[in-house]
Short mmCIF file of C-alpha atoms and ligand atoms in Angstrom, two decimals:
data_model
loop_
_atom_site.label_atom_id
_atom_site.label_comp_id
_atom_site.label_asym_id
_atom_site.label_seq_id
_atom_site.Cartn_x
_atom_site.Cartn_y
_atom_site.Cartn_z
CA MET A 1 -13.35 -5.93 -12.89
CA PRO A 2 -9.87 -5.39 -11.50
CA GLN A 3 -7.63 -8.38 -12.15
CA LYS A 4 -6.43 -10.43 -9.22
CA THR A 5 -2.83 -9.62 -10.03
CA SER A 6 -3.29 -5.89 -10.57
CA LEU A 7 -1.18 -3.37 -8.74
CA ALA A 8 -3.17 -0.76 -6.80
CA ILE A 9 -1.38 2.48 -6.02
CA ARG A 10 -2.77 5.56 -4.28
CA THR A 11 -0.86 8.81 -4.28
CA LEU A 12 -1.86 9.99 -0.82
CA GLY A 13 0.64 12.79 -0.87
CA PRO A 14 2.43 13.88 -4.02
CA TYR A 15 4.31 16.92 -2.66
CA GLY A 16 7.77 17.70 -1.34
CA GLY A 17 6.42 20.40 0.98
CA SER A 18 3.39 20.97 3.15
CA ALA A 19 0.44 23.36 3.20
CA PRO A 20 -3.33 22.82 3.37
CA GLY A 21 -4.21 20.78 0.28
CA TYR A 22 -0.56 19.81 -0.32
CA ARG A 23 0.34 16.57 1.44
CA LEU A 24 3.91 15.33 1.87
CA THR A 25 5.16 12.34 -0.12
CA SER A 26 3.27 9.14 0.70
CA PHE A 27 2.04 6.31 -1.52
CA LEU A 28 -0.18 3.41 -0.53
CA ILE A 29 0.45 0.17 -2.40
CA ASP A 30 -2.04 -2.70 -2.36
CA GLY A 31 -3.71 -1.12 0.70
CA GLU A 32 -1.18 -2.51 3.17
CA SER A 33 2.24 -1.17 2.21
CA ALA A 34 3.16 2.50 2.44
CA LEU A 35 6.01 3.87 0.38
CA ASP A 36 7.30 6.88 2.33
CA ALA A 37 5.42 8.38 5.22
CA GLY A 38 5.19 12.13 4.75
CA ALA A 39 1.45 12.40 5.43
CA LEU A 40 -0.03 8.97 6.18
CA THR A 41 -1.86 10.10 9.31
CA ASP A 42 -3.32 13.16 7.53
CA ALA A 43 -4.49 11.13 4.56
CA LEU A 44 -5.89 7.95 6.12
CA PRO A 45 -8.57 7.37 8.75
CA LEU A 46 -7.52 5.22 11.71
CA SER A 47 -9.11 2.09 10.21
CA ALA A 48 -6.95 2.40 7.07
CA GLN A 49 -3.86 3.23 9.16
CA ARG A 50 -4.40 -0.06 11.02
CA ARG A 51 -4.32 -1.95 7.70
CA ILE A 52 -0.76 -0.75 7.03
CA ARG A 53 1.59 -3.65 7.69
CA ARG A 54 4.81 -1.97 6.64
CA VAL A 55 6.34 1.37 5.67
CA ILE A 56 9.06 1.21 3.04
CA LEU A 57 11.30 4.28 2.93
CA THR A 58 13.22 5.87 0.07
CA HIS A 59 15.36 7.90 2.49
CA ALA A 60 15.25 9.57 5.89
CA HIS A 61 14.57 13.20 4.92
CA PHE A 62 11.84 14.75 7.03
CA ASP A 63 9.34 15.26 4.18
CA HIS A 64 9.31 11.45 3.77
CA ILE A 65 9.04 10.42 7.43
CA ALA A 66 7.05 13.25 9.04
CA SER A 67 3.98 11.15 9.85
CA LEU A 68 5.90 8.01 10.84
CA PRO A 69 6.13 8.76 14.60
CA LEU A 70 2.42 9.60 14.68
CA LEU A 71 1.44 6.47 12.74
CA ILE A 72 3.45 4.32 15.15
CA GLU A 73 1.75 5.92 18.12
CA ASN A 74 -1.68 5.22 16.56
CA LEU A 75 -0.73 1.55 16.08
CA TYR A 76 0.34 1.07 19.70
CA GLY A 77 -1.16 -2.11 21.13
CA GLN A 78 -1.58 -3.96 17.79
CA ALA A 79 -0.75 -7.67 17.81
CA GLN A 80 1.71 -7.41 14.91
CA PRO A 81 4.50 -4.81 14.92
CA LEU A 82 4.62 -2.32 12.04
CA GLU A 83 7.67 -3.02 9.89
CA ILE A 84 9.82 -0.11 8.77
CA ILE A 85 11.78 -1.35 5.78
CA ALA A 86 14.75 0.29 4.05
CA PRO A 87 18.45 -0.25 3.38
CA MET A 88 20.59 0.14 6.52
CA PRO A 89 21.91 3.66 5.77
CA VAL A 90 18.30 4.90 6.04
CA LEU A 91 17.36 2.84 9.12
CA SER A 92 20.46 3.88 11.03
CA VAL A 93 19.40 7.54 10.72
CA LEU A 94 15.99 6.67 12.19
CA SER A 95 17.62 4.81 15.10
CA ARG A 96 20.09 7.56 15.88
CA ASP A 97 18.13 10.71 15.15
CA LEU A 98 14.43 9.91 15.50
CA PHE A 99 13.72 6.93 17.79
CA ASN A 100 16.31 8.15 20.27
CA GLU A 101 14.07 8.81 23.31
CA ARG A 102 14.53 12.56 22.82
CA VAL A 103 12.74 13.33 19.54
CA TRP A 104 10.39 10.35 19.96
CA PRO A 105 10.16 7.25 22.19
CA ASP A 106 11.77 4.06 20.97
CA PHE A 107 8.68 2.02 20.09
CA ARG A 108 10.92 -0.99 19.39
CA LYS A 109 10.77 -1.48 23.15
CA ILE A 110 7.20 -0.32 23.77
CA PRO A 111 5.10 -1.77 25.27
CA SER A 112 7.88 -4.38 25.65
CA LYS A 113 10.88 -5.74 23.74
CA LYS A 114 8.99 -8.99 23.27
CA ARG A 115 5.90 -7.29 21.91
CA PRO A 116 7.11 -4.12 20.22
CA THR A 117 4.96 -1.65 18.27
CA VAL A 118 7.52 -1.31 15.50
CA ARG A 119 10.32 -3.33 14.00
CA LEU A 120 13.11 -2.06 11.72
CA LYS A 121 13.90 -4.41 8.87
CA PRO A 122 17.02 -3.75 6.76
CA ILE A 123 17.02 -4.80 3.13
CA ALA A 124 19.77 -5.15 0.55
CA GLU A 125 20.16 -2.98 -2.53
CA ASN A 126 19.11 -4.59 -5.81
CA LYS A 127 17.69 -7.59 -4.00
CA PRO A 128 13.93 -8.13 -4.45
CA PHE A 129 11.88 -8.68 -1.30
CA ARG A 130 8.27 -9.72 -0.99
CA ALA A 131 5.83 -7.58 0.95
CA GLY A 132 2.41 -9.20 0.99
CA ARG A 133 1.46 -9.78 -2.65
CA VAL A 134 3.95 -7.28 -4.02
CA VAL A 135 7.69 -7.50 -4.69
CA PHE A 136 9.87 -4.44 -4.07
CA THR A 137 13.39 -4.05 -5.43
CA PRO A 138 15.43 -1.13 -4.05
CA PHE A 139 18.14 0.54 -6.10
CA ALA A 140 20.42 3.42 -5.11
CA VAL A 141 19.80 6.84 -6.69
CA SER A 142 21.75 10.10 -6.35
CA HIS A 143 20.55 12.50 -3.66
CA ILE A 144 22.32 14.54 -0.97
CA VAL A 145 21.84 11.70 1.54
CA PRO A 146 21.67 7.91 0.91
CA ALA A 147 18.44 7.44 -1.06
CA TYR A 148 16.79 4.64 -3.00
CA GLY A 149 14.23 4.16 -5.72
CA TYR A 150 12.04 1.07 -5.89
CA VAL A 151 10.70 -1.17 -8.61
CA VAL A 152 7.33 -2.46 -7.41
CA SER A 153 6.01 -5.58 -9.12
CA ARG A 154 3.25 -8.12 -9.36
CA PRO A 155 3.12 -10.81 -12.04
CA GLY A 156 3.10 -9.16 -15.47
CA ARG A 157 3.28 -5.56 -14.25
CA SER A 158 5.79 -3.25 -12.59
CA VAL A 159 6.06 0.41 -11.75
CA LEU A 160 9.13 2.36 -10.75
CA PHE A 161 9.45 5.04 -8.06
CA SER A 162 12.53 7.24 -8.34
CA GLY A 163 12.68 8.57 -4.77
CA ASP A 164 14.43 11.94 -4.43
CA THR A 165 17.22 12.12 -6.99
CA GLU A 166 19.16 14.12 -9.55
CA PRO A 167 19.60 12.68 -13.04
CA THR A 168 21.48 9.40 -12.65
CA ASP A 169 22.32 6.45 -14.87
CA ARG A 170 21.25 4.15 -12.03
CA LEU A 171 17.67 5.27 -12.54
CA TRP A 172 17.66 4.77 -16.32
CA ALA A 173 19.34 1.36 -15.86
CA ALA A 174 16.67 0.27 -13.36
CA ALA A 175 13.93 1.35 -15.79
CA ALA A 176 15.62 -0.39 -18.72
CA ARG A 177 15.95 -3.75 -16.95
CA THR A 178 12.38 -3.78 -15.59
CA ARG A 179 10.05 -6.02 -17.56
CA HIS A 180 6.38 -5.04 -18.01
CA LEU A 181 7.06 -1.49 -16.83
CA LYS A 182 3.69 0.29 -16.78
CA ALA A 183 4.61 3.65 -15.24
CA ILE A 184 7.45 5.67 -13.81
CA PHE A 185 6.82 7.88 -10.79
CA LEU A 186 9.56 10.47 -11.06
CA GLU A 187 10.45 13.20 -8.63
CA LEU A 188 10.29 16.81 -9.80
CA SER A 189 10.98 19.33 -7.05
CA PHE A 190 11.82 22.80 -8.37
CA SER A 191 11.17 24.97 -11.43
CA ASP A 192 13.87 25.66 -14.01
CA SER A 193 14.27 29.17 -12.59
CA GLN A 194 15.56 27.42 -9.42
CA LEU A 195 18.08 25.17 -11.16
CA ASP A 196 20.83 26.22 -8.72
CA VAL A 197 18.55 25.53 -5.74
CA ALA A 198 17.77 22.09 -7.17
CA ARG A 199 21.41 21.18 -7.92
CA ALA A 200 22.87 21.38 -4.40
CA PRO A 201 20.46 18.91 -2.73
CA ARG A 202 20.25 16.92 -6.00
CA HIS A 203 16.72 17.21 -7.30
CA LEU A 204 15.06 17.46 -10.74
CA THR A 205 13.52 20.42 -12.59
CA PRO A 206 11.33 20.28 -15.72
CA SER A 207 14.22 20.72 -18.18
CA LEU A 208 16.24 17.98 -16.44
CA VAL A 209 13.18 15.70 -16.67
CA VAL A 210 12.70 16.47 -20.38
CA ASP A 211 16.41 15.81 -21.05
CA ALA A 212 16.04 12.46 -19.28
CA LEU A 213 13.01 11.31 -21.27
CA SER A 214 15.12 9.78 -24.02
CA GLU A 215 16.86 7.64 -21.37
CA MET A 216 13.59 6.07 -20.26
CA PRO A 217 11.75 3.24 -22.01
CA PRO A 218 9.50 4.69 -24.75
CA ARG A 219 5.72 5.01 -24.30
CA VAL A 220 5.82 4.45 -20.53
CA PRO A 221 3.93 7.29 -18.81
CA VAL A 222 5.96 9.40 -16.42
CA TYR A 223 4.04 10.69 -13.39
CA LEU A 224 5.76 13.61 -11.71
CA TYR A 225 5.54 14.15 -7.95
CA HIS A 226 7.42 15.81 -5.04
CA MET A 227 6.84 19.36 -6.26
CA LYS A 228 7.62 22.05 -3.69
CA PRO A 229 4.29 23.89 -3.27
CA PRO A 230 5.76 27.42 -3.72
CA SER A 231 7.23 26.27 -7.07
CA LEU A 232 4.12 24.51 -8.35
CA ALA A 233 2.65 27.28 -10.55
CA ARG A 234 5.93 27.74 -12.43
CA ILE A 235 6.50 23.99 -12.72
CA ARG A 236 3.03 23.61 -14.21
CA ARG A 237 3.77 26.23 -16.87
CA GLU A 238 7.18 24.75 -17.68
CA ILE A 239 5.79 21.22 -18.03
CA ALA A 240 2.94 22.49 -20.25
CA ALA A 241 5.46 24.37 -22.44
CA ALA A 242 7.53 21.20 -22.84
CA CYS A 243 4.65 19.61 -24.85
CA GLN A 244 5.53 16.07 -23.80
CA PRO A 245 2.32 14.06 -23.48
CA ARG A 246 4.13 11.34 -21.49
CA LEU A 247 4.72 13.75 -18.62
CA LYS A 248 1.85 14.06 -16.17
CA LEU A 249 1.94 16.07 -12.95
CA ILE A 250 0.24 14.45 -9.97
CA GLU A 251 -1.33 17.32 -8.12
CA GLY A 252 -3.55 15.49 -5.62
CA GLU A 253 -4.70 12.15 -4.33
CA ARG A 254 -5.17 9.66 -7.16
CA SER A 255 -5.80 5.95 -7.39
CA PHE A 256 -4.09 3.91 -10.08
CA ARG A 257 -4.57 0.30 -11.02
CA PHE A 258 -1.92 -1.20 -13.30
ZN1 ZN B 1 11.87 14.90 -0.36
ZN1 ZN B 2 15.20 14.22 0.09
#
């Protein structure tokens, strides 16, 4: 029997690119909070989309928000607005560049300002906030645009999501100070043969992940996601050659209970 306080996480989309069978980055936490929105409307039937109360974003890159406009449209007419939650540098990009009446309508005013379909909710770095039964704590990471990882907690258990990032002390520090850390979900985008490609936008490759292992709390499993589909075969070989049993690639939809 799952415990009442357990943390349920589904990896709806573990990829940093899109093709049939490869869904963009999206996690579902406790059934009602989405972390990133790359492929929510591909992965979930309408009934499950309607259960989503909030979308928490790591950053505003397209592979993390692609399904957000479509989700919002599907939720039109609901009594409660969908909350989009992130630190202000992420939300301001959405306001300016997405919900600008040119790329997509501004559903903060639709059907009316009093009864909007969506609400943007800024949060502060390093300050825990409660979302349903789960507590999220954002921390800044190091990517080419403002980006955040999250520690996600329920009593006695926590997991950490890195968001898109290069190696950064901020990530190791967040892992080190998290009590009851059960798993780390760590981005891994390109193969080692693409190290130069990975460096400019600030992403990880297998050798950078292996180098970072000693910085992370021992024995905590590290689940790797955000692979670019064209790089996946090489990444798989490089991770296998690293012979690190803690490292596990997430290659499809999976349900975890911590
Ligand atoms: Zn990404
Ligand atoms: Zn990114």
